[in-house]
mmCIF file of C-alpha atoms in Angstrom:
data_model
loop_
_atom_site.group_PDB
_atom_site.id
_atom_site.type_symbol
_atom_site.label_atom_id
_atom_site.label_comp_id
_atom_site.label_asym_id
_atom_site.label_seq_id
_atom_site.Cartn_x
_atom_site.Cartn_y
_atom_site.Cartn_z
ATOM 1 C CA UNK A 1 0.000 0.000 0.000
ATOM 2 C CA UNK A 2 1.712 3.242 -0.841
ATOM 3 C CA UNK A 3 1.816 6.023 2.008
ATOM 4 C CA UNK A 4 2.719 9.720 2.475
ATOM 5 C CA UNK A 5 6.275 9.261 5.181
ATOM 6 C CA UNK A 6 7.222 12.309 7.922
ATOM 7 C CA UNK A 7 9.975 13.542 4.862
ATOM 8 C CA UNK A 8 6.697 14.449 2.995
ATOM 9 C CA UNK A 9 7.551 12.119 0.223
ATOM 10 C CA UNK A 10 5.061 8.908 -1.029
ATOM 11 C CA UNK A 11 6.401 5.204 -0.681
ATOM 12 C CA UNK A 12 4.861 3.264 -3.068
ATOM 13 C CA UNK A 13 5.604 -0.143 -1.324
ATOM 14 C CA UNK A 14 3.889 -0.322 2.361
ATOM 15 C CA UNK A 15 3.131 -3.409 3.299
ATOM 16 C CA UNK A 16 0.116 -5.221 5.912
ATOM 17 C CA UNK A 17 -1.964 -8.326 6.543
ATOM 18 C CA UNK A 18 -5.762 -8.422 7.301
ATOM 19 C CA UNK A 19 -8.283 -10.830 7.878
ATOM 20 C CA UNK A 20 -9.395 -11.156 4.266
ATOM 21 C CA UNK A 21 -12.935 -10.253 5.608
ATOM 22 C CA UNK A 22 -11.464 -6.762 6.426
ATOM 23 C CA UNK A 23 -9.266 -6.212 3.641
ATOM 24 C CA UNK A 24 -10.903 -4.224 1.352
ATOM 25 C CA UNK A 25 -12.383 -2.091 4.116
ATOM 26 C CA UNK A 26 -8.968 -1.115 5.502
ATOM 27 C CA UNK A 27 -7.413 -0.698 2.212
ATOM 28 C CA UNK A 28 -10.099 2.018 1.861
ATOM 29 C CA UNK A 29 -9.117 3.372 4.859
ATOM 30 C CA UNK A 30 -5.487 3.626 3.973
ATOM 31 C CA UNK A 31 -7.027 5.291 0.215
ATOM 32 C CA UNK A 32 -8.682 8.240 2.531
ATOM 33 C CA UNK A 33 -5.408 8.933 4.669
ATOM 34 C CA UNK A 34 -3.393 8.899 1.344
ATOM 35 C CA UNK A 35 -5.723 11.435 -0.313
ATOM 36 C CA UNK A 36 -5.071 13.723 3.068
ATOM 37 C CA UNK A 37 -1.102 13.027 3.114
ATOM 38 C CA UNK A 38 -1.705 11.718 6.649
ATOM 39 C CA UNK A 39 1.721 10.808 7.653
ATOM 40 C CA UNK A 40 3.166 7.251 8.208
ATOM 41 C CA UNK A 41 6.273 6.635 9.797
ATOM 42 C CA UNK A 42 7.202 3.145 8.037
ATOM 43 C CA UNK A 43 4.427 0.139 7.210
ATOM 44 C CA UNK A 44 6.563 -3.230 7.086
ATOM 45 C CA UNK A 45 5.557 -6.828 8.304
ATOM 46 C CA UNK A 46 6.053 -7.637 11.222
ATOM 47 C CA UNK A 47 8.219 -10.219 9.993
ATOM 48 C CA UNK A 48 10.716 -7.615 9.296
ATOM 49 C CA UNK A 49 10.969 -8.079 13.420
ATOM 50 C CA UNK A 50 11.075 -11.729 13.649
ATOM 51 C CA UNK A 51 7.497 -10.855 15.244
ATOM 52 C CA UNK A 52 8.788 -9.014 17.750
ATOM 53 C CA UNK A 53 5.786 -6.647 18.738
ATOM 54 C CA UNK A 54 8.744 -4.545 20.828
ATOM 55 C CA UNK A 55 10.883 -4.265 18.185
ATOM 56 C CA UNK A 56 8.518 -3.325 15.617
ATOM 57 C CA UNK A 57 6.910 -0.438 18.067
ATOM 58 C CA UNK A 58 10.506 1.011 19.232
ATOM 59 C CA UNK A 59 11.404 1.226 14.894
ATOM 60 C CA UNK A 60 7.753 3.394 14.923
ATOM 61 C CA UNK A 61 6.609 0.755 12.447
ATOM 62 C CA UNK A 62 2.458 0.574 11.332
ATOM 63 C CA UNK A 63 1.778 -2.929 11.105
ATOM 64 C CA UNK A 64 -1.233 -5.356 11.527
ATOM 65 C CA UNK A 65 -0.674 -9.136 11.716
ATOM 66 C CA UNK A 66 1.412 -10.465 13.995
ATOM 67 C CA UNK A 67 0.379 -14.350 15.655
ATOM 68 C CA UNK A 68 0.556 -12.977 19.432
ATOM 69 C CA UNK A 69 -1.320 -12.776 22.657
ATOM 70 C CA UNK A 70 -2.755 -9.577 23.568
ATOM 71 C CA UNK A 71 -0.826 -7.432 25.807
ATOM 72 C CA UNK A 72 -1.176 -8.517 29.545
ATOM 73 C CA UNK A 73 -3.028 -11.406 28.523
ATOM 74 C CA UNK A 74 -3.077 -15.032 27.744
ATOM 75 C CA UNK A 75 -5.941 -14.808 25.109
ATOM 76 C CA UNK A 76 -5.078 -14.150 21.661
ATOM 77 C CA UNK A 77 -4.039 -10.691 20.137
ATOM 78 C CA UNK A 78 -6.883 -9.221 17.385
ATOM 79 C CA UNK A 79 -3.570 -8.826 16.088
ATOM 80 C CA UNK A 80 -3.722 -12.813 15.587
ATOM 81 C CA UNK A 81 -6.519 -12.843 13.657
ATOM 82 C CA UNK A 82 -5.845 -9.958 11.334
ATOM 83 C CA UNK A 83 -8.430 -7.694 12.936
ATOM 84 C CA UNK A 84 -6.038 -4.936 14.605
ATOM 85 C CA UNK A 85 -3.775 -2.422 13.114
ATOM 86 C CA UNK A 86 -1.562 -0.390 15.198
ATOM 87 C CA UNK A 87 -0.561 3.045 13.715
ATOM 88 C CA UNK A 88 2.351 5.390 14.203
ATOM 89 C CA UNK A 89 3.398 3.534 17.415
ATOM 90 C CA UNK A 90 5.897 5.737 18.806
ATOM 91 C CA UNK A 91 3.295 9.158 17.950
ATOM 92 C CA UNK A 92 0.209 7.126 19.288
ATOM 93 C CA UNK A 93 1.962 5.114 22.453
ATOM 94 C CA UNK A 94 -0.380 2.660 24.608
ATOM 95 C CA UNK A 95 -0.553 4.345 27.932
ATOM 96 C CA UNK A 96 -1.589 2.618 31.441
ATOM 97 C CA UNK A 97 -2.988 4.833 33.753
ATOM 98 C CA UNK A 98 -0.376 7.555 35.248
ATOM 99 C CA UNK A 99 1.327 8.092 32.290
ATOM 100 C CA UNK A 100 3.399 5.004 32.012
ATOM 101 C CA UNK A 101 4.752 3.830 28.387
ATOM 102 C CA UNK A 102 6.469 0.571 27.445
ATOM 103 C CA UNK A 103 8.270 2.410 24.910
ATOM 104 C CA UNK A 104 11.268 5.272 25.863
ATOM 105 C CA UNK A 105 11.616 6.240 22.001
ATOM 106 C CA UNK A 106 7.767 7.093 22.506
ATOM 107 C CA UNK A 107 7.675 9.101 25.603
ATOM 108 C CA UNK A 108 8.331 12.450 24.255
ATOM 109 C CA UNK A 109 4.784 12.034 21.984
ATOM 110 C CA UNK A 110 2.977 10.998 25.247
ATOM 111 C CA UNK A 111 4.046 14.259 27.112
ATOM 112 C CA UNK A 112 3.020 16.471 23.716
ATOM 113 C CA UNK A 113 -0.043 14.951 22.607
ATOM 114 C CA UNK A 114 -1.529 17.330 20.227
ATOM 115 C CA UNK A 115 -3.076 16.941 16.997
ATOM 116 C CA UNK A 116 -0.748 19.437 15.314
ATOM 117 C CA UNK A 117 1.773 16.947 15.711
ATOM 118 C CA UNK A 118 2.289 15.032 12.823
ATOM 119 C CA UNK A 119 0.840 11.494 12.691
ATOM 120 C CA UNK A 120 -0.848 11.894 16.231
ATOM 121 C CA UNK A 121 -3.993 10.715 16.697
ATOM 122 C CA UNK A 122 -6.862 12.268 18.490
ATOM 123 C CA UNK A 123 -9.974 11.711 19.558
ATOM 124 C CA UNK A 124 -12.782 11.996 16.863
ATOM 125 C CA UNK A 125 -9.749 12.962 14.170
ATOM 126 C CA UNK A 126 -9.940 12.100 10.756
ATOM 127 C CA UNK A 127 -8.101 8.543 11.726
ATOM 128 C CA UNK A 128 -10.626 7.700 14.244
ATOM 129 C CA UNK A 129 -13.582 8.967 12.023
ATOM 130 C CA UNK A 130 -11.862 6.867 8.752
ATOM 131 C CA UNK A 131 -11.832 3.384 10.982
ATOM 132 C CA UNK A 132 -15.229 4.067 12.431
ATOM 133 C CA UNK A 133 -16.613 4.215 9.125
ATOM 134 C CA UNK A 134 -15.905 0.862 8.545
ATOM 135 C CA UNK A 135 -16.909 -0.189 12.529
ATOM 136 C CA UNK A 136 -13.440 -0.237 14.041
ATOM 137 C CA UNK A 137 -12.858 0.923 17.830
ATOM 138 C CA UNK A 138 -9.743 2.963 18.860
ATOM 139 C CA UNK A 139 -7.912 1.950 21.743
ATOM 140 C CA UNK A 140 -7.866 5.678 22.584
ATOM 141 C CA UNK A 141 -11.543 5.186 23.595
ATOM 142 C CA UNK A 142 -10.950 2.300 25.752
ATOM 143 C CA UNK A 143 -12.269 2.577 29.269
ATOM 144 C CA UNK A 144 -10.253 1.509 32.250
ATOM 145 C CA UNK A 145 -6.331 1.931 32.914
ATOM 146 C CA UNK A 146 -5.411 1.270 29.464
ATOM 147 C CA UNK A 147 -5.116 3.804 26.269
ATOM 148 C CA UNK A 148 -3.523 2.135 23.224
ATOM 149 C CA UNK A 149 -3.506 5.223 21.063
ATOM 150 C CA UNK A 150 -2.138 3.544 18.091
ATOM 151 C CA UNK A 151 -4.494 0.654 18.243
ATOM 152 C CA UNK A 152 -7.412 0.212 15.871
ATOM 153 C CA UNK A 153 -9.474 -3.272 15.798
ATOM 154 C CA UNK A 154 -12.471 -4.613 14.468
ATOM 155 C CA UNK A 155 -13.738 -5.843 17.487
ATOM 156 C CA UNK A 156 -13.230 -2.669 19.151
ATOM 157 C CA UNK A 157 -10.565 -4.177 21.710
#
């Protein structure tokens, strides 16, 4: 899938795997942020990372499958099924409740979380509106300790 990068220039050779079911809903998705030059850091597989979910989050990287459990538990990740995309990692951190990040490369976009910041995303932005077209949840919205700002998922989780 091409995207618009931070250096303001298109790459014509993103990468991601859906659920087939989903496919040509997110691929719309991507179609509306390319048409608004939303920014993307870098969109490889995650087997770029050996599926390392750490790795691929500290190198900022949007990605969508990855055959994992979902953070902090022992059920399977959305991820696993090909129902989650997580975008701009590092920009869009996941956050438990008193400001605490997995991620050092991310904290300085935690403590200047604003929407003129490229590739943040905010509540009811043009990211959040493009997924809920199609019925995705942000893990922005979650309730509870937990914000996963990057996080995007058909089930809403």
């Amino acid at each position: 899938m091409p995207y618009w990068g931070f250096d303001g220039v298109a790459h014509p050779g993103g990468q991601m795997i859906v659920n087939k079911d989903s496919a040509t809903k997110v691929a719309g998705v991507f179609r509306k942020l390319y048409a608004q030059k939303y920014p993307i850091r870098r969109m490889r597989l995650v087997d770029a990372y050996q599926g390392d979910d750490f790795d691929s989050i500290d190198d900022d990287n949007t990605s969508a499958f990855n055959c994992r459990q979902a953070t902090g538990s022992g059920n399977w990740s959305q991820h696993a099924y090909g129902w989650a995309i997580d975008l701009n990692p590092c920009e869009n951190p996941y956050i438990v409740t008193g400001g605490e990040i997995a991620h050092r490369k991310c904290a300085k976009f935690y403590r200047n979380r604003s929407a003129r910041e490229p590739g943040v995303i905010t509540r009811n932005d043009r990211v959040v509106k493009a997924f809920a077209a199609i019925g995705w949840g942000w893990g922005g919205n979650w309730d509870g300790n937990v914000k996963d700002t990057q996080h995007f998922s058909k089930s809403g989780r």
